[in-house]
Amino acid sequence: MIIGEQIDLCVVRISDLGYMLSDGKDEVLLHFKQALSEHKIDDKITVFIYSDKNKRATATENPPYCTVKNEGFVEVVDKLPGIGVFVNINTPKDILISKDYLPYEESLWPLVGDKLLIRLKMKKDMLVGKTLNRY
């Protein structure tokens, strides 16, 4: 299962926390709060796979604003000096854009509420955002 992409999975069982989805090899949890409707066993659904705060693969039916393959506009929701900015991609977990992808001078970093064009990427087993250069 690839983190950072939207994929079609099948509901294999229902637990107390949510729906267990599978691609035939791996399983991932779709929490009830992240489901857009009720599902039954054997339903095929399209979900976005991201890593939760414990770095476990987790699913959401909310369509992301961007993926590993597709860029999109996102809003800056927090700024951490010396680290980077966090953006909302329409998942419960905000995504970090590291200082490595931002201007060297922090005064030039985007502010909370600003929109950025980004694409997601995996970096050290973590989903992060990368700003796209203008051509």
GROMACS .gro file of N, CA and C in nm:
model
  405
    1MET      N    1   0.084  -0.117   0.000
    1MET     CA    2   0.000   0.000   0.000
    1MET      C    3   0.089   0.124   0.000
    2ILE      N    4   0.058   0.218  -0.086
    2ILE     CA    5   0.144   0.335  -0.101
    2ILE      C    6   0.085   0.454  -0.027
    3ILE      N    7   0.160   0.506   0.069
    3ILE     CA    8   0.116   0.624   0.143
    3ILE      C    9   0.128   0.745   0.053
    4GLY      N   10   0.025   0.830   0.057
    4GLY     CA   11   0.026   0.952  -0.021
    4GLY      C   12  -0.053   0.945  -0.150
    5GLU      N   13  -0.123   0.832  -0.172
    5GLU     CA   14  -0.201   0.816  -0.294
    5GLU      C   15  -0.344   0.775  -0.263
    6GLN      N   16  -0.432   0.802  -0.359
    6GLN     CA   17  -0.569   0.755  -0.350
    6GLN      C   18  -0.576   0.620  -0.420
    7ILE      N   19  -0.639   0.522  -0.353
    7ILE     CA   20  -0.651   0.390  -0.412
    7ILE      C   21  -0.788   0.330  -0.380
    8ASP      N   22  -0.826   0.230  -0.457
    8ASP     CA   23  -0.950   0.157  -0.433
    8ASP      C   24  -0.920   0.035  -0.347
    9LEU      N   25  -0.993   0.022  -0.237
    9LEU     CA   26  -0.976  -0.091  -0.147
    9LEU      C   27  -1.111  -0.154  -0.118
   10CYS      N   28  -1.107  -0.275  -0.066
   10CYS     CA   29  -1.228  -0.350  -0.034
   10CYS      C   30  -1.244  -0.360   0.118
   11VAL      N   31  -1.368  -0.343   0.166
   11VAL     CA   32  -1.397  -0.358   0.308
   11VAL      C   33  -1.394  -0.508   0.339
   12VAL      N   34  -1.304  -0.550   0.430
   12VAL     CA   35  -1.293  -0.693   0.464
   12VAL      C   36  -1.356  -0.727   0.598
   13ARG      N   37  -1.363  -0.629   0.688
   13ARG     CA   38  -1.433  -0.649   0.814
   13ARG      C   39  -1.460  -0.516   0.881
   14ILE      N   40  -1.549  -0.520   0.979
   14ILE     CA   41  -1.586  -0.400   1.052
   14ILE      C   42  -1.550  -0.422   1.198
   15SER      N   43  -1.474  -0.327   1.255
   15SER     CA   44  -1.432  -0.338   1.395
   15SER      C   45  -1.503  -0.232   1.478
   16ASP      N   46  -1.467  -0.223   1.605
   16ASP     CA   47  -1.524  -0.121   1.693
   16ASP      C   48  -1.479   0.020   1.654
   17LEU      N   49  -1.361   0.031   1.590
   17LEU     CA   50  -1.306   0.161   1.554
   17LEU      C   51  -1.344   0.207   1.413
   18GLY      N   52  -1.364   0.110   1.323
   18GLY     CA   53  -1.391   0.148   1.186
   18GLY      C   54  -1.389   0.029   1.093
   19TYR      N   55  -1.362   0.059   0.967
   19TYR     CA   56  -1.362  -0.043   0.862
   19TYR      C   57  -1.218  -0.086   0.832
   20MET      N   58  -1.196  -0.215   0.827
   20MET     CA   59  -1.065  -0.266   0.786
   20MET      C   60  -1.072  -0.287   0.635
   21LEU      N   61  -0.981  -0.220   0.564
   21LEU     CA   62  -0.976  -0.225   0.419
   21LEU      C   63  -0.855  -0.303   0.375
   22SER      N   64  -0.865  -0.367   0.258
   22SER     CA   65  -0.752  -0.446   0.210
   22SER      C   66  -0.739  -0.435   0.059
   23ASP      N   67  -0.613  -0.448   0.015
   23ASP     CA   68  -0.584  -0.455  -0.128
   23ASP      C   69  -0.552  -0.598  -0.170
   24GLY      N   70  -0.577  -0.692  -0.080
   24GLY     CA   71  -0.546  -0.832  -0.105
   24GLY      C   72  -0.419  -0.877  -0.034
   25LYS      N   73  -0.333  -0.782   0.003
   25LYS     CA   74  -0.209  -0.812   0.074
   25LYS      C   75  -0.208  -0.747   0.211
   26ASP      N   76  -0.220  -0.615   0.212
   26ASP     CA   77  -0.212  -0.537   0.335
   26ASP      C   78  -0.349  -0.487   0.377
   27GLU      N   79  -0.361  -0.456   0.507
   27GLU     CA   80  -0.485  -0.400   0.559
   27GLU      C   81  -0.457  -0.262   0.619
   28VAL      N   82  -0.560  -0.178   0.615
   28VAL     CA   83  -0.550  -0.043   0.670
   28VAL      C   84  -0.685  -0.008   0.731
   29LEU      N   85  -0.682   0.074   0.836
   29LEU     CA   86  -0.804   0.114   0.905
   29LEU      C   87  -0.860   0.242   0.845
   30LEU      N   88  -0.990   0.241   0.818
   30LEU     CA   89  -1.066   0.361   0.785
   30LEU      C   90  -1.155   0.387   0.904
   31HIS      N   91  -1.115   0.484   0.987
   31HIS     CA   92  -1.191   0.515   1.109
   31HIS      C   93  -1.331   0.562   1.070
   32PHE      N   94  -1.430   0.530   1.154
   32PHE     CA   95  -1.568   0.571   1.126
   32PHE      C   96  -1.577   0.721   1.100
   33LYS      N   97  -1.498   0.802   1.170
   33LYS     CA   98  -1.502   0.948   1.152
   33LYS      C   99  -1.452   0.991   1.015
   34GLN      N  100  -1.373   0.907   0.950
   34GLN     CA  101  -1.317   0.940   0.819
   34GLN      C  102  -1.396   0.879   0.703
   35ALA      N  103  -1.501   0.807   0.735
   35ALA     CA  104  -1.587   0.748   0.631
   35ALA      C  105  -1.695   0.849   0.594
   36LEU      N  106  -1.722   0.864   0.465
   36LEU     CA  107  -1.824   0.959   0.420
   36LEU      C  108  -1.965   0.899   0.425
   37SER      N  109  -1.973   0.766   0.434
   37SER     CA  110  -2.102   0.699   0.444
   37SER      C  111  -2.079   0.562   0.509
   38GLU      N  112  -2.189   0.492   0.536
   38GLU     CA  113  -2.176   0.358   0.592
   38GLU      C  114  -2.138   0.260   0.482
   39HIS      N  115  -2.061   0.159   0.521
   39HIS     CA  116  -2.017   0.058   0.425
   39HIS      C  117  -2.048  -0.081   0.477
   40LYS      N  118  -2.051  -0.176   0.385
   40LYS     CA  119  -2.070  -0.317   0.418
   40LYS      C  120  -1.947  -0.395   0.374
   41ILE      N  121  -1.934  -0.513   0.425
   41ILE     CA  122  -1.825  -0.601   0.384
   41ILE      C  123  -1.836  -0.625   0.234
   42ASP      N  124  -1.722  -0.624   0.166
   42ASP     CA  125  -1.705  -0.640   0.021
   42ASP      C  126  -1.731  -0.513  -0.059
   43ASP      N  127  -1.766  -0.401   0.007
   43ASP     CA  128  -1.780  -0.273  -0.066
   43ASP      C  129  -1.642  -0.229  -0.114
   44LYS      N  130  -1.635  -0.177  -0.237
   44LYS     CA  131  -1.512  -0.117  -0.290
   44LYS      C  132  -1.523   0.034  -0.270
   45ILE      N  133  -1.421   0.092  -0.207
   45ILE     CA  134  -1.424   0.236  -0.185
   45ILE      C  135  -1.288   0.298  -0.219
   46THR      N  136  -1.292   0.424  -0.259
   46THR     CA  137  -1.170   0.499  -0.289
   46THR      C  138  -1.129   0.576  -0.164
   47VAL      N  139  -1.006   0.556  -0.121
   47VAL     CA  140  -0.955   0.622  -0.001
   47VAL      C  141  -0.818   0.680  -0.028
   48PHE      N  142  -0.780   0.777   0.055
   48PHE     CA  143  -0.645   0.833   0.053
   48PHE      C  144  -0.570   0.774   0.171
   49ILE      N  145  -0.449   0.727   0.147
   49ILE     CA  146  -0.367   0.666   0.252
   49ILE      C  147  -0.264   0.767   0.302
   50TYR      N  148  -0.263   0.788   0.433
   50TYR     CA  149  -0.166   0.878   0.495
   50TYR      C  150  -0.116   0.810   0.622
   51SER      N  151  -0.012   0.865   0.685
   51SER     CA  152   0.037   0.807   0.810
   51SER      C  153  -0.013   0.891   0.927
   52ASP      N  154  -0.062   0.823   1.030
   52ASP     CA  155  -0.111   0.894   1.148
   52ASP      C  156   0.006   0.938   1.235
   53LYS      N  157  -0.024   0.994   1.352
   53LYS     CA  158   0.082   1.046   1.439
   53LYS      C  159   0.176   0.937   1.490
   54ASN      N  160   0.131   0.810   1.485
   54ASN     CA  161   0.216   0.698   1.525
   54ASN      C  162   0.282   0.631   1.405
   55LYS      N  163   0.279   0.699   1.290
   55LYS     CA  164   0.340   0.652   1.164
   55LYS      C  165   0.279   0.522   1.113
   56ARG      N  166   0.150   0.499   1.145
   56ARG     CA  167   0.078   0.384   1.090
   56ARG      C  168  -0.001   0.430   0.969
   57ALA      N  169  -0.008   0.344   0.868
   57ALA     CA  170  -0.090   0.375   0.751
   57ALA      C  171  -0.236   0.381   0.794
   58THR      N  172  -0.305   0.486   0.752
   58THR     CA  173  -0.444   0.510   0.788
   58THR      C  174  -0.515   0.562   0.663
   59ALA      N  175  -0.646   0.540   0.656
   59ALA     CA  176  -0.722   0.580   0.538
   59ALA      C  177  -0.825   0.687   0.572
   60THR      N  178  -0.859   0.767   0.472
   60THR     CA  179  -0.969   0.863   0.481
   60THR      C  180  -1.040   0.867   0.347
   61GLU      N  181  -1.171   0.885   0.352
   61GLU     CA  182  -1.246   0.900   0.227
   61GLU      C  183  -1.248   1.045   0.180
   62ASN      N  184  -1.205   1.138   0.265
   62ASN     CA  185  -1.199   1.278   0.223
   62ASN      C  186  -1.094   1.291   0.114
   63PRO      N  187  -1.130   1.348  -0.001
   63PRO     CA  188  -1.031   1.361  -0.108
   63PRO      C  189  -0.925   1.464  -0.071
   64PRO      N  190  -0.797   1.431  -0.088
   64PRO     CA  191  -0.691   1.526  -0.052
   64PRO      C  192  -0.678   1.636  -0.157
   65TYR      N  193  -0.623   1.748  -0.115
   65TYR     CA  194  -0.600   1.859  -0.208
   65TYR      C  195  -0.482   1.832  -0.301
   66CYS      N  196  -0.393   1.740  -0.260
   66CYS     CA  197  -0.278   1.701  -0.342
   66CYS      C  198  -0.235   1.561  -0.301
   67THR      N  199  -0.157   1.497  -0.387
   67THR     CA  200  -0.107   1.362  -0.358
   67THR      C  201   0.040   1.355  -0.397
   68VAL      N  202   0.096   1.235  -0.391
   68VAL     CA  203   0.234   1.215  -0.434
   68VAL      C  204   0.245   1.240  -0.585
   69LYS      N  205   0.139   1.208  -0.659
   69LYS     CA  206   0.142   1.221  -0.805
   69LYS      C  207   0.082   1.351  -0.857
   70ASN      N  208  -0.005   1.415  -0.779
   70ASN     CA  209  -0.075   1.535  -0.827
   70ASN      C  210  -0.055   1.652  -0.733
   71GLU      N  211  -0.018   1.766  -0.792
   71GLU     CA  212  -0.001   1.887  -0.713
   71GLU      C  213  -0.136   1.950  -0.683
   72GLY      N  214  -0.137   2.038  -0.584
   72GLY     CA  215  -0.260   2.108  -0.550
   72GLY      C  216  -0.230   2.225  -0.458
   73PHE      N  217  -0.330   2.314  -0.447
   73PHE     CA  218  -0.316   2.430  -0.359
   73PHE      C  219  -0.363   2.394  -0.219
   74VAL      N  220  -0.284   2.432  -0.119
   74VAL     CA  221  -0.314   2.404   0.021
   74VAL      C  222  -0.297   2.532   0.101
   75GLU      N  223  -0.357   2.533   0.220
   75GLU     CA  224  -0.349   2.652   0.306
   75GLU      C  225  -0.254   2.628   0.422
   76VAL      N  226  -0.170   2.726   0.452
   76VAL     CA  227  -0.079   2.720   0.566
   76VAL      C  228  -0.162   2.738   0.693
   77VAL      N  229  -0.146   2.644   0.790
   77VAL     CA  230  -0.223   2.649   0.914
   77VAL      C  231  -0.137   2.674   1.037
   78ASP      N  232  -0.005   2.658   1.025
   78ASP     CA  233   0.083   2.683   1.138
   78ASP      C  234   0.224   2.706   1.088
   79LYS      N  235   0.302   2.780   1.166
   79LYS     CA  236   0.441   2.810   1.132
   79LYS      C  237   0.526   2.782   1.255
   80LEU      N  238   0.630   2.699   1.238
   80LEU     CA  239   0.721   2.668   1.347
   80LEU      C  240   0.860   2.720   1.311
   81PRO      N  241   0.904   2.827   1.376
   81PRO     CA  242   1.035   2.884   1.345
   81PRO      C  243   1.146   2.779   1.352
   82GLY      N  244   1.231   2.780   1.253
   82GLY     CA  245   1.344   2.688   1.248
   82GLY      C  246   1.309   2.549   1.197
   83ILE      N  247   1.180   2.520   1.179
   83ILE     CA  248   1.138   2.386   1.135
   83ILE      C  249   1.069   2.392   1.000
   84GLY      N  250   0.965   2.476   0.987
   84GLY     CA  251   0.890   2.485   0.862
   84GLY      C  252   0.747   2.529   0.887
   85VAL      N  253   0.661   2.501   0.791
   85VAL     CA  254   0.519   2.536   0.804
   85VAL      C  255   0.435   2.410   0.786
   86PHE      N  256   0.317   2.410   0.849
   86PHE     CA  257   0.223   2.301   0.833
   86PHE      C  258   0.109   2.348   0.744
   87VAL      N  259   0.063   2.255   0.657
   87VAL     CA  260  -0.046   2.286   0.565
   87VAL      C  261  -0.157   2.184   0.580
   88ASN      N  262  -0.278   2.226   0.548
   88ASN     CA  263  -0.396   2.139   0.552
   88ASN      C  264  -0.415   2.078   0.413
   89ILE      N  265  -0.413   1.944   0.404
   89ILE     CA  266  -0.436   1.876   0.277
   89ILE      C  267  -0.571   1.804   0.276
   90ASN      N  268  -0.658   1.834   0.373
   90ASN     CA  269  -0.791   1.774   0.388
   90ASN      C  270  -0.785   1.636   0.452
   91THR      N  271  -0.689   1.616   0.541
   91THR     CA  272  -0.682   1.495   0.625
   91THR      C  273  -0.677   1.542   0.770
   92PRO      N  274  -0.701   1.452   0.865
   92PRO     CA  275  -0.693   1.493   1.006
   92PRO      C  276  -0.554   1.539   1.049
   93LYS      N  277  -0.452   1.497   0.976
   93LYS     CA  278  -0.315   1.531   1.012
   93LYS      C  279  -0.261   1.634   0.913
   94ASP      N  280  -0.214   1.747   0.965
   94ASP     CA  281  -0.153   1.848   0.879
   94ASP      C  282  -0.016   1.801   0.833
   95ILE      N  283   0.029   1.850   0.720
   95ILE     CA  284   0.154   1.805   0.658
   95ILE      C  285   0.261   1.914   0.672
   96LEU      N  286   0.381   1.873   0.707
   96LEU     CA  287   0.494   1.965   0.724
   96LEU      C  288   0.558   1.995   0.589
   97ILE      N  289   0.585   2.121   0.566
   97ILE     CA  290   0.676   2.162   0.459
   97ILE      C  291   0.801   2.209   0.530
   98SER      N  292   0.904   2.130   0.518
   98SER     CA  293   1.030   2.155   0.590
   98SER      C  294   1.096   2.284   0.545
   99LYS      N  295   1.178   2.338   0.633
   99LYS     CA  296   1.255   2.458   0.599
   99LYS      C  297   1.345   2.434   0.478
  100ASP      N  298   1.373   2.304   0.449
  100ASP     CA  299   1.455   2.270   0.333
  100ASP      C  300   1.389   2.312   0.202
  101TYR      N  301   1.255   2.323   0.202
  101TYR     CA  302   1.181   2.359   0.081
  101TYR      C  303   1.127   2.503   0.087
  102LEU      N  304   1.173   2.578   0.183
  102LEU     CA  305   1.129   2.716   0.201
  102LEU      C  306   1.249   2.810   0.185
  103PRO      N  307   1.225   2.940   0.165
  103PRO     CA  308   1.337   3.033   0.154
  103PRO      C  309   1.427   3.029   0.278
  104TYR      N  310   1.556   3.054   0.258
  104TYR     CA  311   1.652   3.052   0.368
  104TYR      C  312   1.614   3.154   0.475
  105GLU      N  313   1.569   3.270   0.433
  105GLU     CA  314   1.530   3.377   0.524
  105GLU      C  315   1.387   3.352   0.574
  106GLU      N  316   1.372   3.326   0.705
  106GLU     CA  317   1.240   3.293   0.761
  106GLU      C  318   1.138   3.403   0.745
  107SER      N  319   1.181   3.527   0.733
  107SER     CA  320   1.086   3.637   0.715
  107SER      C  321   1.014   3.627   0.581
  108LEU      N  322   1.067   3.545   0.490
  108LEU     CA  323   1.005   3.525   0.358
  108LEU      C  324   0.914   3.401   0.355
  109TRP      N  325   0.908   3.328   0.465
  109TRP     CA  326   0.822   3.209   0.469
  109TRP      C  327   0.675   3.250   0.458
  110PRO      N  328   0.591   3.162   0.407
  110PRO     CA  329   0.448   3.193   0.400
  110PRO      C  330   0.389   3.208   0.540
  111LEU      N  331   0.284   3.288   0.548
  111LEU     CA  332   0.215   3.312   0.674
  111LEU      C  333   0.091   3.223   0.684
  112VAL      N  334   0.040   3.207   0.806
  112VAL     CA  335  -0.084   3.132   0.827
  112VAL      C  336  -0.193   3.196   0.741
  113GLY      N  337  -0.263   3.113   0.664
  113GLY     CA  338  -0.368   3.161   0.574
  113GLY      C  339  -0.322   3.171   0.429
  114ASP      N  340  -0.191   3.174   0.405
  114ASP     CA  341  -0.140   3.180   0.268
  114ASP      C  342  -0.166   3.048   0.197
  115LYS      N  343  -0.177   3.053   0.065
  115LYS     CA  344  -0.196   2.934  -0.018
  115LYS      C  345  -0.064   2.900  -0.087
  116LEU      N  346  -0.034   2.770  -0.094
  116LEU     CA  347   0.087   2.723  -0.160
  116LEU      C  348   0.053   2.612  -0.258
  117LEU      N  349   0.128   2.604  -0.367
  117LEU     CA  350   0.115   2.493  -0.461
  117LEU      C  351   0.220   2.390  -0.422
  118ILE      N  352   0.175   2.271  -0.384
  118ILE     CA  353   0.269   2.167  -0.338
  118ILE      C  354   0.235   2.032  -0.399
  119ARG      N  355   0.325   1.941  -0.379
  119ARG     CA  356   0.305   1.799  -0.407
  119ARG      C  357   0.359   1.725  -0.285
  120LEU      N  358   0.301   1.611  -0.254
  120LEU     CA  359   0.347   1.532  -0.140
  120LEU      C  360   0.464   1.445  -0.181
  121LYS      N  361   0.547   1.409  -0.084
  121LYS     CA  362   0.657   1.314  -0.108
  121LYS      C  363   0.689   1.242   0.021
  122MET      N  364   0.748   1.126   0.009
  122MET     CA  365   0.792   1.050   0.125
  122MET      C  366   0.935   1.090   0.157
  123LYS      N  367   0.959   1.118   0.285
  123LYS     CA  368   1.094   1.153   0.330
  123LYS      C  369   1.114   1.089   0.465
  124LYS      N  370   1.207   0.995   0.473
  124LYS     CA  371   1.237   0.925   0.599
  124LYS      C  372   1.110   0.864   0.659
  125ASP      N  373   1.036   0.788   0.580
  125ASP     CA  374   0.913   0.720   0.624
  125ASP      C  375   0.806   0.816   0.675
  126MET      N  376   0.806   0.939   0.624
  126MET     CA  377   0.708   1.038   0.666
  126MET      C  378   0.658   1.112   0.542
  127LEU      N  379   0.529   1.139   0.540
  127LEU     CA  380   0.470   1.215   0.429
  127LEU      C  381   0.490   1.363   0.456
  128VAL      N  382   0.556   1.432   0.362
  128VAL     CA  383   0.582   1.575   0.376
  128VAL      C  384   0.539   1.646   0.248
  129GLY      N  385   0.529   1.777   0.256
  129GLY     CA  386   0.498   1.856   0.139
  129GLY      C  387   0.622   1.920   0.080
  130LYS      N  388   0.618   1.940  -0.051
  130LYS     CA  389   0.729   2.007  -0.120
  130LYS      C  390   0.668   2.113  -0.210
  131THR      N  391   0.711   2.236  -0.190
  131THR     CA  392   0.661   2.344  -0.276
  131THR      C  393   0.710   2.324  -0.418
  132LEU      N  394   0.629   2.367  -0.512
  132LEU     CA  395   0.667   2.355  -0.653
  132LEU      C  396   0.718   2.488  -0.704
  133ASN      N  397   0.825   2.481  -0.779
  133ASN     CA  398   0.882   2.602  -0.836
  133ASN      C  399   0.795   2.652  -0.951
  134ARG      N  400   0.797   2.782  -0.970
  134ARG     CA  401   0.726   2.840  -1.085
  134ARG      C  402   0.820   2.836  -1.205
  135TYR      N  403   0.765   2.796  -1.320
  135TYR     CA  404   0.847   2.790  -1.441
  135TYR      C  405   0.803   2.900  -1.537
   0.00000   0.00000   0.00000
